[in-house]
Amino acid sequence: MTRALITGITGQDGVLLAQNLLDRGYEVIGFGRRPSVLARADLHPLFRRLTLFYGDAANSVDLADALLHHQPEELYNLAAQSAPGASWAQSLDTGEITAMGAHRLFEAVRRFAPKCRLYHASSSEMFGTVLESPQNENTPFNPANPYAAAKVYAHQMAHVYRRSYGMFIACGILFNHESPLRRMNFLTQKVAHGAACAKLGIGDSPLLNEEGEPVVRGGKLALGNLDAARDWGHARDYVEAMRRMVQHRQPDDFVVGTGKLRTVRDLCQAAYGYVDKDWRDFVTSDPRFLRPSETGPTVADASKAQRELDWSPTISFDAMLAEMVDAQVAALRTPLPAALPR
Ligand code: NDP
Ligand code: GDR
């Protein structure tokens, strides 16, 4: 039985990757912060199938302890401050976890588990204000926010450790990938929630957006830049690409995406169209959600992953959105836990 450790076990990809590996008979160790693990009651059935290790990626001792204690054969480094939009306001925290957290982990693996095969979560955000399209493994980086700069640092350090010490560190340059597990501070989940509210006739949403206000207020969903363009795929497909990178004969970099570019408007049209609504009646552009500088348009040339990993996306954009909107409808129909004392 292969033993794999996953950092970022409470995140979207950590959950879906854990499911993928457990279904293949892996033993999985989930590294995560205790309060986050305990708070995610919805994930406790999954967590019961794996071994939890409480730790913080800001703490080298926690990482070393996890490695020494469990001696994993595979390690998937997914922990990060993962929101580019929040990374201007949290630039130092982002550097501490997204850049230095990865560096700390590489160093801990070098010292305490040097034979371990490692996957590191790089990102299409590294291409930033893109210098060519579509982007492949040789496209120059041009980061446009603190998150992207931190990911470039971690990516370069992965290469340094690979070259200097012969460590197996595969870097997945993954483009945007989504699922019903997406957090509410990301675009697709806001739009899925907005479409679900429109379907159910809910004018004021029970959930909060990035600004701590109802995601839908007075029947309107406030977004930022409607012209931004991305390459969106389904996270279940992308965690399978991670697994294949770790099984590959050598550590390498792989771009993973669908190759299809869509705008925020396209996304809104598809999601509200799914519930037979016209998105223009519901969506507004609010300057508070605009970013000081925009990444993109990011669109993948994933031909290397197709060729060398035999990987290609299997879930369509429309099927992904339908799954997300349906999940939001189901959640909105489920009563919230009893109200807290006022
Ligand atoms: P999420 O935001 O859903 O998950 C991030 C995870 O990192 C959470 O489990 C979070 O835990 C954990 N984390 C954050 N800070 C710490 C810390 N100090 N110590 C321990 N754990 C910490 O992200 P995704 O699952 O979407 O992404 C996984 C990885 O892939 C990230 O590195 C992200 O940057 C990268 N990526 C994601 C893409 C996407 O489209 N989803 C595309 C390209 C790259 P907690 O619950 O405690 O906050
Ligand atoms: P991104 O994802 O920044 O690409 O990072 P996000 O969903 O936040 O933004 C995608 C695009 O939508 C535009 N946008 C909005 N975004 C948010 N969050 N909220 C809004 O209201 C809104 N309106 C428009 C953004 O400007 C942007 O252009 C994700 C994360 O998973 C990263 O960890 C990962 O590295 C990259 O994808 C690839």
Coordinates of C-alpha atoms in Angstrom, one line a residue, residues 58-304:
A58 CA 4.5 28.1 8.5
N59 CA 6.2 25.8 11.0
S60 CA 9.2 23.8 9.9
V61 CA 9.0 21.6 13.0
D62 CA 5.5 20.5 12.1
L63 CA 6.5 19.6 8.6
A64 CA 9.6 17.7 9.8
D65 CA 7.6 15.9 12.4
A66 CA 5.0 14.8 9.8
L67 CA 7.8 13.4 7.6
L68 CA 9.7 11.7 10.3
H69 CA 6.6 10.2 11.8
H70 CA 4.9 8.9 8.6
Q71 CA 7.8 8.6 6.1
P72 CA 5.5 9.0 3.1
E73 CA 6.5 7.7 -0.3
E74 CA 4.6 10.4 -2.1
L75 CA 3.9 13.9 -0.9
Y76 CA 1.4 16.4 -2.5
N77 CA 2.1 20.0 -1.5
L78 CA -1.2 21.8 -1.9
A79 CA -1.2 24.1 1.1
A80 CA -1.1 27.8 0.2
Q81 CA -2.8 31.2 0.7
S82 CA -4.4 30.4 -2.6
A83 CA -6.5 33.5 -3.4
P84 CA -4.8 35.9 -5.8
G85 CA -7.5 38.5 -5.2
A86 CA -6.7 38.6 -1.5
S87 CA -3.0 38.5 -1.9
W88 CA -2.5 42.3 -2.2
A89 CA -4.1 42.8 1.2
Q90 CA -2.2 39.8 2.6
S91 CA 1.0 40.0 0.7
L92 CA 3.3 39.1 3.6
D93 CA 1.2 36.1 4.8
T94 CA 1.0 35.0 1.2
G95 CA 4.8 35.1 0.9
E96 CA 5.1 33.2 4.2
I97 CA 3.0 30.3 3.2
T98 CA 2.7 30.2 -0.6
A99 CA 6.5 30.9 -1.2
M100 CA 8.3 30.1 2.1
G101 CA 5.9 27.2 3.1
A102 CA 6.9 25.4 0.0
H103 CA 10.6 26.2 0.5
R104 CA 10.4 24.9 4.1
L105 CA 8.8 21.7 2.9
F106 CA 11.4 21.1 0.2
E107 CA 14.1 21.5 2.8
A108 CA 12.4 19.2 5.3
V109 CA 12.0 16.5 2.6
R110 CA 15.7 16.9 1.6
R111 CA 16.7 16.3 5.3
F112 CA 14.1 13.8 6.5
A113 CA 12.6 12.0 3.5
P114 CA 14.9 12.5 0.5
K115 CA 13.5 9.5 -1.5
C116 CA 9.9 10.8 -1.3
R117 CA 8.4 11.7 -4.6
L118 CA 6.9 15.2 -4.4
Y119 CA 4.2 17.0 -6.3
H120 CA 4.2 20.8 -6.0
A121 CA 1.2 23.0 -6.9
S122 CA 2.5 25.7 -9.2
S123 CA 0.0 27.8 -11.1
S124 CA -1.0 29.5 -14.4
E125 CA -1.0 32.7 -12.3
M126 CA 2.8 32.7 -12.8
F127 CA 2.2 33.7 -16.4
G128 CA 0.5 36.9 -15.1
T129 CA 0.1 39.5 -17.7
V130 CA 0.8 37.0 -20.4
L131 CA 3.7 37.3 -22.8
E132 CA 2.4 34.7 -25.3
S133 CA -0.8 32.6 -25.9
P134 CA -1.5 29.8 -25.3
Q135 CA 0.9 29.2 -22.4
N136 CA 3.1 26.1 -22.2
E137 CA 6.0 24.9 -20.0
N138 CA 8.4 27.3 -21.8
T139 CA 6.3 30.5 -21.6
P140 CA 8.1 33.2 -19.6
F141 CA 6.6 34.1 -16.2
N142 CA 5.3 37.7 -15.7
P143 CA 3.4 37.6 -12.3
A144 CA 0.8 40.3 -11.7
N145 CA 0.1 39.9 -8.0
P146 CA 1.8 38.9 -4.8
Y147 CA 0.3 35.4 -4.9
A148 CA 1.7 34.8 -8.4
A149 CA 5.1 36.1 -7.4
A150 CA 5.1 33.8 -4.4
K151 CA 4.3 30.8 -6.7
V152 CA 7.1 31.8 -9.0
Y153 CA 9.5 31.7 -6.1
A154 CA 8.3 28.3 -5.0
H155 CA 8.5 27.0 -8.5
Q156 CA 12.0 28.2 -9.0
M157 CA 13.0 26.6 -5.6
A158 CA 11.5 23.3 -6.7
H159 CA 13.9 23.5 -9.7
V160 CA 16.8 24.3 -7.5
Y161 CA 16.1 21.3 -5.2
R162 CA 15.5 19.1 -8.2
R163 CA 18.8 20.1 -9.9
S164 CA 21.0 20.4 -6.8
Y165 CA 19.9 17.3 -4.9
G166 CA 18.3 15.1 -7.5
M167 CA 15.0 15.2 -5.6
F168 CA 11.8 14.1 -7.3
I169 CA 9.7 17.3 -7.4
A170 CA 7.1 17.5 -10.1
C171 CA 5.5 20.9 -10.7
G172 CA 2.0 21.1 -12.0
I173 CA 1.3 24.4 -13.7
L174 CA -2.4 24.1 -13.3
F175 CA -5.0 26.5 -14.8
N176 CA -8.2 27.4 -12.9
H177 CA -10.1 24.3 -11.8
E178 CA -13.4 24.2 -10.0
S179 CA -15.9 22.0 -8.2
P180 CA -18.7 22.2 -5.7
L181 CA -15.9 22.3 -3.1
R182 CA -14.7 25.6 -4.3
R183 CA -14.6 28.3 -1.6
M184 CA -17.0 31.2 -1.9
N185 CA -14.3 33.8 -2.4
F186 CA -13.6 32.4 -6.0
L187 CA -15.6 33.5 -9.0
T188 CA -17.2 30.3 -10.1
Q189 CA -18.7 29.5 -6.7
K190 CA -20.1 33.0 -6.4
V191 CA -21.7 32.7 -9.8
A192 CA -23.0 29.2 -9.1
H193 CA -24.5 30.5 -5.8
G194 CA -25.9 33.5 -7.6
A195 CA -27.6 31.3 -10.3
A196 CA -29.0 29.0 -7.5
C197 CA -30.5 32.0 -5.7
A198 CA -32.0 33.2 -9.0
K199 CA -33.6 29.8 -9.5
L200 CA -35.0 29.7 -6.0
G201 CA -36.1 33.4 -6.0
I202 CA -33.8 34.2 -3.1
G203 CA -33.1 38.0 -2.9
D204 CA -30.7 38.0 0.1
S205 CA -28.2 35.2 0.4
P206 CA -27.4 33.5 3.7
L207 CA -23.7 33.4 2.7
L208 CA -21.1 36.2 2.6
N209 CA -18.8 37.3 -0.2
E210 CA -15.2 38.5 0.0
E211 CA -16.3 41.8 1.5
G212 CA -18.4 40.1 4.2
E213 CA -21.7 41.1 2.6
P214 CA -24.4 38.7 1.3
V215 CA -23.2 37.2 -1.9
V216 CA -26.6 38.1 -3.4
R217 CA -28.2 41.2 -2.0
G218 CA -31.4 42.8 -3.3
G219 CA -31.4 40.1 -6.0
K220 CA -28.1 41.2 -7.4
L221 CA -24.7 39.4 -7.5
A222 CA -21.8 41.8 -7.3
L223 CA -18.7 40.8 -9.3
G224 CA -15.6 42.6 -10.4
N225 CA -14.1 42.5 -13.9
L226 CA -16.6 41.0 -16.3
D227 CA -14.1 41.0 -19.2
A228 CA -11.4 38.9 -17.4
A229 CA -10.7 35.7 -19.2
R230 CA -9.6 32.3 -17.9
D231 CA -9.3 28.6 -18.9
W232 CA -11.7 26.8 -16.5
G233 CA -11.7 23.0 -15.9
H234 CA -13.0 20.5 -13.3
A235 CA -10.8 19.8 -10.3
R236 CA -11.6 16.1 -10.4
D237 CA -9.7 15.9 -13.7
Y238 CA -6.8 18.0 -12.4
V239 CA -6.1 15.9 -9.3
E240 CA -5.7 12.9 -11.6
A241 CA -3.1 14.9 -13.5
M242 CA -1.2 15.4 -10.2
R243 CA -1.2 11.7 -9.5
R244 CA 0.1 10.9 -13.0
M245 CA 2.9 13.5 -12.6
V246 CA 4.1 11.6 -9.5
Q247 CA 4.0 8.3 -11.3
H248 CA 6.0 9.7 -14.3
R249 CA 9.5 8.3 -14.9
Q250 CA 11.1 11.6 -14.0
P251 CA 10.2 14.8 -12.2
D252 CA 9.1 17.5 -14.7
D253 CA 6.9 20.5 -15.2
F254 CA 3.4 20.1 -16.8
V255 CA 0.9 22.6 -17.9
V256 CA -2.7 21.3 -17.2
G257 CA -5.8 23.0 -18.6
T258 CA -8.5 22.7 -21.2
G259 CA -7.2 25.0 -23.9
K260 CA -10.5 26.9 -24.0
L261 CA -10.6 30.6 -23.1
R262 CA -13.8 32.1 -21.7
T263 CA -14.7 35.4 -20.1
V264 CA -16.5 36.1 -16.9
R265 CA -19.5 37.1 -19.0
D266 CA -19.4 33.7 -20.8
L267 CA -19.4 32.0 -17.4
C268 CA -22.3 34.0 -16.1
Q269 CA -24.3 33.4 -19.2
A270 CA -23.8 29.6 -19.0
A271 CA -24.6 29.4 -15.2
Y272 CA -27.7 31.5 -15.3
G273 CA -28.7 30.0 -18.6
Y274 CA -28.7 26.6 -16.9
V275 CA -31.5 27.8 -14.6
D276 CA -33.3 29.5 -17.5
K277 CA -32.4 33.1 -16.4
D278 CA -30.7 36.0 -18.2
W279 CA -27.6 36.8 -16.2
R280 CA -27.8 40.5 -17.2
D281 CA -30.9 40.8 -14.9
F282 CA -28.9 39.6 -11.9
V283 CA -25.1 40.5 -12.2
T284 CA -23.5 43.8 -11.5
S285 CA -19.9 45.0 -11.7
D286 CA -18.7 46.5 -8.4
P287 CA -15.4 48.4 -8.5
R288 CA -14.5 46.9 -5.1
F289 CA -14.0 43.5 -6.7
L290 CA -11.6 44.9 -9.4
R291 CA -8.0 44.0 -8.9
P292 CA -5.1 46.5 -9.1
S293 CA -3.7 44.5 -12.0
E294 CA -5.3 41.6 -13.9
T295 CA -3.8 38.3 -14.9
G296 CA -4.5 36.9 -18.3
P297 CA -5.9 36.0 -20.6
T298 CA -4.5 32.6 -19.4
V299 CA -5.2 29.7 -21.6
A300 CA -3.3 26.4 -21.6
D301 CA -1.4 24.5 -24.2
A302 CA -1.5 21.2 -22.3
S303 CA -0.1 19.1 -25.2
K304 CA 2.9 17.9 -23.1

